[in-house]
Tab-separated table of C-alpha atoms and ligand atoms in Angstrom:
chain	number	residue	atom	x	y	z
A	203	MET	CA	-45.405	-4.127	26.253
A	204	GLY	CA	-47.825	-4.912	29.078
A	205	SER	CA	-51.067	-3.032	28.680
A	206	GLU	CA	-50.177	-1.892	25.144
A	207	GLY	CA	-50.838	-5.174	23.697
A	208	LEU	CA	-49.060	-8.284	22.178
A	209	LEU	CA	-51.088	-7.737	18.849
A	210	VAL	CA	-52.397	-4.452	17.910
A	211	THR	CA	-54.234	-3.474	14.564
A	212	GLU	CA	-55.002	0.210	13.779
A	213	LYS	CA	-57.571	1.309	11.209
A	214	LEU	CA	-56.931	-1.990	9.545
A	215	THR	CA	-58.885	-1.989	6.187
A	216	LYS	CA	-59.348	-4.568	3.229
A	217	ASP	CA	-61.363	-3.812	0.101
A	218	PHE	CA	-62.179	-6.488	-2.456
A	219	GLY	CA	-62.961	-4.469	-5.376
A	220	GLY	CA	-66.068	-2.237	-4.176
A	221	LEU	CA	-66.586	-4.398	-1.089
A	222	ARG	CA	-65.023	-3.215	2.057
A	223	ALA	CA	-64.586	-6.591	3.996
A	224	VAL	CA	-62.485	-5.010	6.923
A	225	ASP	CA	-63.259	-1.427	7.767
A	226	HIS	CA	-60.782	0.475	10.179
A	227	VAL	CA	-60.600	-2.156	12.631
A	228	ASP	CA	-58.742	-1.260	15.946
A	229	LEU	CA	-58.010	-4.384	17.860
A	230	THR	CA	-55.756	-4.968	20.911
A	231	VAL	CA	-55.068	-8.495	22.014
A	232	ARG	CA	-53.284	-8.555	25.389
A	233	ARG	CA	-50.879	-11.388	26.289
A	234	GLY	CA	-52.236	-14.291	28.064
A	235	GLU	CA	-55.855	-13.686	27.164
A	236	ILE	CA	-58.419	-15.657	25.191
A	237	HIS	CA	-59.878	-13.052	22.946
A	238	GLY	CA	-62.985	-13.952	20.998
A	239	ILE	CA	-64.065	-12.543	17.553
A	240	ILE	CA	-67.673	-12.954	16.638
A	241	GLY	CA	-69.957	-11.676	14.122
A	242	PRO	CA	-72.367	-12.707	11.519
A	243	ASN	CA	-71.388	-14.662	8.260
A	244	GLY	CA	-69.367	-12.326	6.063
A	245	ALA	CA	-68.570	-9.893	8.874
A	246	GLY	CA	-64.868	-10.160	8.019
A	247	LYS	CA	-63.477	-12.262	10.636
A	248	THR	CA	-61.333	-14.621	8.462
A	249	THR	CA	-60.268	-11.701	6.496
A	250	LEU	CA	-58.980	-10.101	9.512
A	251	PHE	CA	-57.061	-13.193	10.353
A	252	ASN	CA	-55.604	-13.325	6.666
A	253	LEU	CA	-54.507	-9.696	7.043
A	254	ILE	CA	-52.749	-10.446	10.507
A	255	THR	CA	-51.037	-13.552	9.184
A	256	GLY	CA	-49.837	-12.036	5.808
A	257	TYR	CA	-52.200	-14.118	3.609
A	258	LEU	CA	-53.647	-10.754	2.404
A	259	ARG	CA	-52.102	-7.206	2.214
A	260	PRO	CA	-54.198	-4.376	3.944
A	261	THR	CA	-55.763	-1.651	1.819
A	262	GLU	CA	-55.022	0.618	4.783
A	263	GLY	CA	-53.968	0.391	8.392
A	264	LYS	CA	-51.335	-1.166	10.436
A	265	VAL	CA	-50.697	-4.504	12.227
A	266	THR	CA	-48.073	-4.388	15.196
A	267	PHE	CA	-46.933	-7.670	16.949
A	268	LYS	CA	-44.763	-7.114	19.989
A	269	GLY	CA	-44.314	-3.596	19.172
A	270	ARG	CA	-43.122	-4.266	15.541
A	271	ARG	CA	-44.895	-3.506	12.245
A	272	ILE	CA	-45.658	-6.714	10.510
A	273	ASP	CA	-48.252	-5.793	7.936
A	274	GLY	CA	-46.973	-6.715	4.383
A	275	PHE	CA	-44.684	-9.365	5.598
A	276	PRO	CA	-45.167	-12.888	3.917
A	277	PRO	CA	-46.915	-15.494	6.106
A	278	HIS	CA	-43.706	-17.468	6.733
A	279	ARG	CA	-42.057	-14.546	8.085
A	280	ILE	CA	-44.968	-13.858	10.464
A	281	VAL	CA	-44.774	-17.568	11.579
A	282	TYR	CA	-41.139	-17.027	12.499
A	283	LEU	CA	-42.086	-13.924	14.513
A	284	GLY	CA	-44.329	-16.107	16.607
A	285	ILE	CA	-48.083	-16.089	15.182
A	286	ALA	CA	-49.562	-19.359	14.060
A	287	ARG	CA	-53.117	-19.995	12.864
A	288	THR	CA	-55.621	-22.601	11.961
A	289	PHE	CA	-57.833	-22.551	8.996
A	290	GLN	CA	-61.791	-22.463	8.736
A	291	ILE	CA	-61.559	-25.069	6.061
A	292	VAL	CA	-59.085	-27.678	7.563
A	293	ARG	CA	-56.116	-28.363	5.220
A	294	PRO	CA	-54.014	-31.306	6.437
A	295	PHE	CA	-51.639	-33.122	4.104
A	296	THR	CA	-54.229	-35.879	3.681
A	297	GLU	CA	-51.770	-38.448	2.260
A	298	LEU	CA	-49.350	-38.031	5.140
A	299	SER	CA	-49.887	-39.482	8.667
A	300	VAL	CA	-51.053	-37.517	11.469
A	301	LEU	CA	-47.660	-37.533	12.915
A	302	GLU	CA	-45.916	-36.406	9.566
A	303	ASN	CA	-48.298	-33.470	9.345
A	304	VAL	CA	-47.195	-32.320	12.930
A	305	LEU	CA	-43.430	-32.943	11.858
A	306	VAL	CA	-43.985	-30.926	8.624
A	307	ALA	CA	-44.995	-28.042	10.609
A	308	TRP	CA	-42.089	-28.571	13.038
A	309	GLY	CA	-39.620	-28.664	9.997
A	310	HIS	CA	-41.119	-25.536	8.692
A	311	ARG	CA	-40.325	-23.837	12.074
A	312	HIS	CA	-36.846	-25.174	12.673
A	313	TYR	CA	-35.423	-25.729	9.231
A	314	GLY	CA	-37.223	-23.002	7.203
A	315	GLY	CA	-39.446	-25.552	5.490
A	316	LEU	CA	-36.827	-26.090	2.832
A	317	GLY	CA	-37.078	-29.416	1.293
A	318	PRO	CA	-37.703	-32.737	2.858
A	319	PHE	CA	-36.139	-33.398	6.290
A	320	LEU	CA	-35.472	-36.528	8.425
A	321	PRO	CA	-36.549	-36.012	11.841
A	322	TYR	CA	-34.415	-37.046	14.766
A	323	ALA	CA	-35.912	-39.342	17.134
A	324	SER	CA	-36.200	-36.510	19.793
A	325	GLU	CA	-38.211	-34.500	17.217
A	326	ARG	CA	-40.576	-37.339	16.588
A	327	GLN	CA	-40.738	-37.672	20.472
A	328	HIS	CA	-41.745	-34.019	20.795
A	329	ALA	CA	-44.249	-34.318	17.935
A	330	MET	CA	-45.894	-37.253	19.669
A	331	GLU	CA	-45.972	-35.196	22.804
A	332	ILE	CA	-47.968	-32.653	20.969
A	333	LEU	CA	-50.397	-35.326	19.576
A	334	GLU	CA	-50.822	-36.340	23.225
A	335	GLU	CA	-51.475	-33.076	24.209
A	336	VAL	CA	-54.332	-32.726	21.545
A	337	GLY	CA	-55.636	-36.225	22.229
A	338	LEU	CA	-54.538	-37.709	18.854
A	339	ALA	CA	-51.581	-39.896	20.029
A	340	ASP	CA	-53.282	-43.117	19.207
A	341	ARG	CA	-54.036	-42.094	15.667
A	342	ALA	CA	-50.376	-40.880	14.909
A	343	HIS	CA	-49.755	-43.261	12.198
A	344	LEU	CA	-53.214	-42.978	10.273
A	345	PRO	CA	-53.372	-40.857	7.065
A	346	ALA	CA	-54.652	-37.385	8.105
A	347	GLY	CA	-57.243	-37.463	5.414
A	348	THR	CA	-59.148	-40.476	7.221
A	349	LEU	CA	-59.746	-38.603	10.359
A	350	PRO	CA	-63.180	-37.425	11.304
A	351	ILE	CA	-63.549	-33.431	11.212
A	352	GLY	CA	-63.376	-33.213	15.022
A	353	HIS	CA	-59.879	-34.910	14.875
A	354	GLN	CA	-58.860	-32.943	11.824
A	355	ARG	CA	-59.525	-29.735	13.829
A	356	ARG	CA	-57.352	-31.026	16.603
A	357	LEU	CA	-54.744	-31.838	14.099
A	358	GLU	CA	-54.938	-28.143	12.821
A	359	ILE	CA	-54.238	-26.910	16.382
A	360	ALA	CA	-51.393	-29.595	16.799
A	361	ARG	CA	-49.788	-28.225	13.632
A	362	ALA	CA	-49.992	-24.682	14.967
A	363	MET	CA	-48.631	-25.844	18.295
A	364	ALA	CA	-45.610	-27.361	16.466
A	365	LEU	CA	-44.911	-23.879	15.267
A	366	GLU	CA	-44.251	-22.843	18.807
A	367	PRO	CA	-46.012	-19.536	18.427
A	368	GLU	CA	-46.807	-16.865	21.206
A	369	LEU	CA	-49.948	-16.051	19.645
A	370	MET	CA	-52.434	-18.645	18.035
A	371	LEU	CA	-55.382	-17.620	15.798
A	372	LEU	CA	-58.074	-20.210	15.742
A	373	ASP	CA	-60.714	-19.741	12.946
A	374	GLU	CA	-63.875	-21.565	13.981
A	375	PRO	CA	-62.074	-24.542	15.784
A	376	ALA	CA	-65.559	-25.813	17.000
A	377	ALA	CA	-67.363	-25.927	13.673
A	378	GLY	CA	-68.885	-29.370	13.009
A	379	LEU	CA	-67.904	-30.654	16.368
A	380	THR	CA	-70.383	-32.551	18.772
A	381	GLU	CA	-71.102	-31.045	22.211
A	382	GLU	CA	-68.787	-33.420	23.802
A	383	GLU	CA	-65.952	-32.741	21.502
A	384	ILE	CA	-66.269	-29.031	22.286
A	385	GLY	CA	-65.950	-29.827	25.947
A	386	GLY	CA	-62.504	-31.214	25.175
A	387	LEU	CA	-61.649	-28.440	22.768
A	388	LYS	CA	-62.445	-26.025	25.662
A	389	GLU	CA	-60.000	-27.748	27.942
A	390	LEU	CA	-57.197	-27.930	25.202
A	391	VAL	CA	-57.523	-24.266	24.508
A	392	ARG	CA	-57.382	-23.557	28.189
A	393	ARG	CA	-54.193	-25.701	28.548
A	394	ILE	CA	-52.717	-23.923	25.622
A	395	VAL	CA	-53.104	-20.574	27.265
A	396	GLU	CA	-51.792	-21.837	30.447
A	397	GLY	CA	-48.602	-22.805	28.532
A	398	GLY	CA	-48.142	-19.282	27.777
A	399	ILE	CA	-49.703	-18.890	24.315
A	400	THR	CA	-52.276	-16.136	23.706
A	401	VAL	CA	-55.294	-17.059	21.849
A	402	VAL	CA	-57.708	-15.242	19.445
A	403	LEU	CA	-60.610	-17.333	18.627
A	404	VAL	CA	-63.143	-16.681	15.747
A	405	GLU	CA	-66.291	-18.802	16.464
A	406	HIS	CA	-69.946	-19.144	15.770
A	407	ARG	CA	-70.704	-21.573	18.491
A	408	MET	CA	-71.893	-18.991	21.235
A	409	THR	CA	-71.818	-21.016	24.263
A	410	PHE	CA	-68.197	-22.022	23.675
A	411	VAL	CA	-67.294	-18.510	22.981
A	412	MET	CA	-69.023	-17.130	25.942
A	413	ASP	CA	-67.429	-19.767	28.335
A	414	ILE	CA	-64.052	-19.443	27.383
A	415	CYS	CA	-63.176	-15.878	26.198
A	416	GLU	CA	-62.242	-13.257	28.556
A	417	ILE	CA	-62.938	-10.496	26.081
A	418	ILE	CA	-65.032	-10.563	22.701
A	419	THR	CA	-64.897	-8.185	19.800
A	420	VAL	CA	-67.928	-8.203	17.530
A	421	LEU	CA	-67.589	-7.408	13.793
A	422	ASP	CA	-70.579	-6.684	11.498
A	423	HIS	CA	-69.936	-5.593	7.986
A	424	GLY	CA	-66.226	-5.286	8.684
A	425	ARG	CA	-66.587	-2.946	11.445
A	426	VAL	CA	-66.289	-3.317	15.182
A	427	ILE	CA	-69.587	-2.814	16.586
A	428	ALA	CA	-69.158	-3.860	20.201
A	429	GLU	CA	-66.253	-5.074	22.627
A	430	GLY	CA	-66.350	-6.145	26.174
A	431	THR	CA	-66.834	-9.101	28.483
A	432	PRO	CA	-69.054	-12.034	27.219
A	433	GLU	CA	-71.742	-10.696	29.615
A	434	GLU	CA	-71.400	-7.151	28.133
A	435	VAL	CA	-71.613	-7.994	24.465
A	436	ALA	CA	-74.356	-10.665	24.841
A	437	HIS	CA	-76.426	-7.703	26.167
A	438	ASP	CA	-75.374	-5.023	23.818
A	439	PRO	CA	-78.309	-3.709	21.503
A	440	ALA	CA	-76.037	-3.368	18.513
A	441	VAL	CA	-74.971	-6.909	18.833
A	442	ILE	CA	-78.216	-8.176	19.098
A	443	GLU	CA	-79.556	-6.093	16.183
A	444	ALA	CA	-76.713	-7.428	13.990
A	445	TYR	CA	-77.452	-11.107	14.865
A	446	LEU	CA	-81.274	-10.645	14.422
A	447	GLY	CA	-80.602	-9.409	10.850
A	448	SER	CA	-78.556	-12.537	10.006
A	449	ALA	CA	-79.065	-16.270	9.623
A	450	ASP	CA	-76.831	-16.578	12.649
A	451	ALA	CA	-79.955	-15.815	14.971
A	452	ALA	CA	-81.122	-19.380	14.131
A	453	ARG	CA	-77.734	-20.804	15.522
B	702	ATP	N1	-60.636	-13.312	-1.682
B	702	ATP	C1	-61.884	-12.572	-1.600
B	702	ATP	N2	-62.230	-11.938	-2.641
B	702	ATP	C2	-63.490	-11.252	-2.575
B	702	ATP	N3	-64.236	-11.146	-1.608
B	702	ATP	C3	-63.834	-11.700	-0.383
B	702	ATP	C4	-62.722	-12.535	-0.346
B	702	ATP	N4	-62.593	-12.945	0.805
B	702	ATP	C5	-63.686	-12.601	1.531
B	702	ATP	N5	-64.457	-11.904	0.650
B	702	ATP	C6	-65.803	-11.272	1.046
B	702	ATP	O1	-65.324	-10.366	2.227
B	702	ATP	C7	-66.561	-10.555	3.144
B	702	ATP	C8	-65.904	-10.998	4.484
B	702	ATP	O2	-65.530	-12.324	4.459
B	702	ATP	P1	-64.991	-13.265	5.517
B	702	ATP	O3	-64.666	-14.539	5.021
B	702	ATP	O4	-63.870	-12.448	6.129
B	702	ATP	O5	-66.053	-13.417	6.585
B	702	ATP	P2	-66.421	-14.090	7.815
B	702	ATP	O6	-66.782	-13.288	9.068
B	702	ATP	O7	-65.212	-15.015	8.150
B	702	ATP	O8	-67.591	-15.176	7.569
B	702	ATP	P3	-67.881	-16.554	7.974
B	702	ATP	O9	-68.594	-16.460	9.342
B	702	ATP	O10	-69.004	-17.012	7.105
B	702	ATP	O11	-66.778	-17.492	7.953
B	702	ATP	C9	-67.595	-11.285	2.656
B	702	ATP	O12	-68.634	-10.538	2.081
B	702	ATP	C10	-66.830	-12.222	1.591
B	702	ATP	O13	-67.654	-12.653	0.530
B	703	MG	MG1	-64.672	-16.977	8.270
């Protein structure tokens, strides 16, 4: 594997009727890195995640994970192979407790998500450890729907961690967070990567992305318009042009 990449997309393309949301995207994510994906609203970032995680089938192109073609696989199979994601619109089971939300993800990974399962004490313990890791241990028994957005985003990450992935895709984890919460999120993402998980991060909060990512790919109208270090992309004329032409310039 090494230099050829943990996750590779080749000419990955998605059409919605007449709209090409993702347009021949070649992306290589290397093991151990934090790889940012940025671009104006509607650039195709979430659609790209949906293609990688099996929520959408590509119109054209390939997705390869650990050297194996995965495009066309259903989402649960892709989870088993080692890719977990969070959603731009958080989707916890609002009636279940924070701990139960993590246990459901755990059950999904280890028992195939088939029917209800009664977790062993050791599994509850493990789920609590994950909640400690993300700073939600003291909220474990609250209904997930009662958490403020910053905590719900952490719960999304906790659920993804319970899936024990090799690759984690985070869709706007910093959206709606205060500056202080973003500081904590930065540390959390770094710890996740130190724990051996590779991270791809879609994000609009630029200081966060620039701070944390080793490499950034920039999408605009579904196409890759730039890729490089945070420094390189921040000074790329095509990137500046894309952002000036959109409402994101104001962010
Ligand atoms: N299921 C769908 N059906 C039709 N069009 C869609 C669908 N999903 C996304 N689109 C369109 O595809 C384009 C890319 O959308 P996408 O959500 O991937 O953008 P994004 O980069 O994630 O934007 P944002 O930063 O606002 O989250 C947009 O024009 C969007 O309206
Ligand atoms: Mg999006």
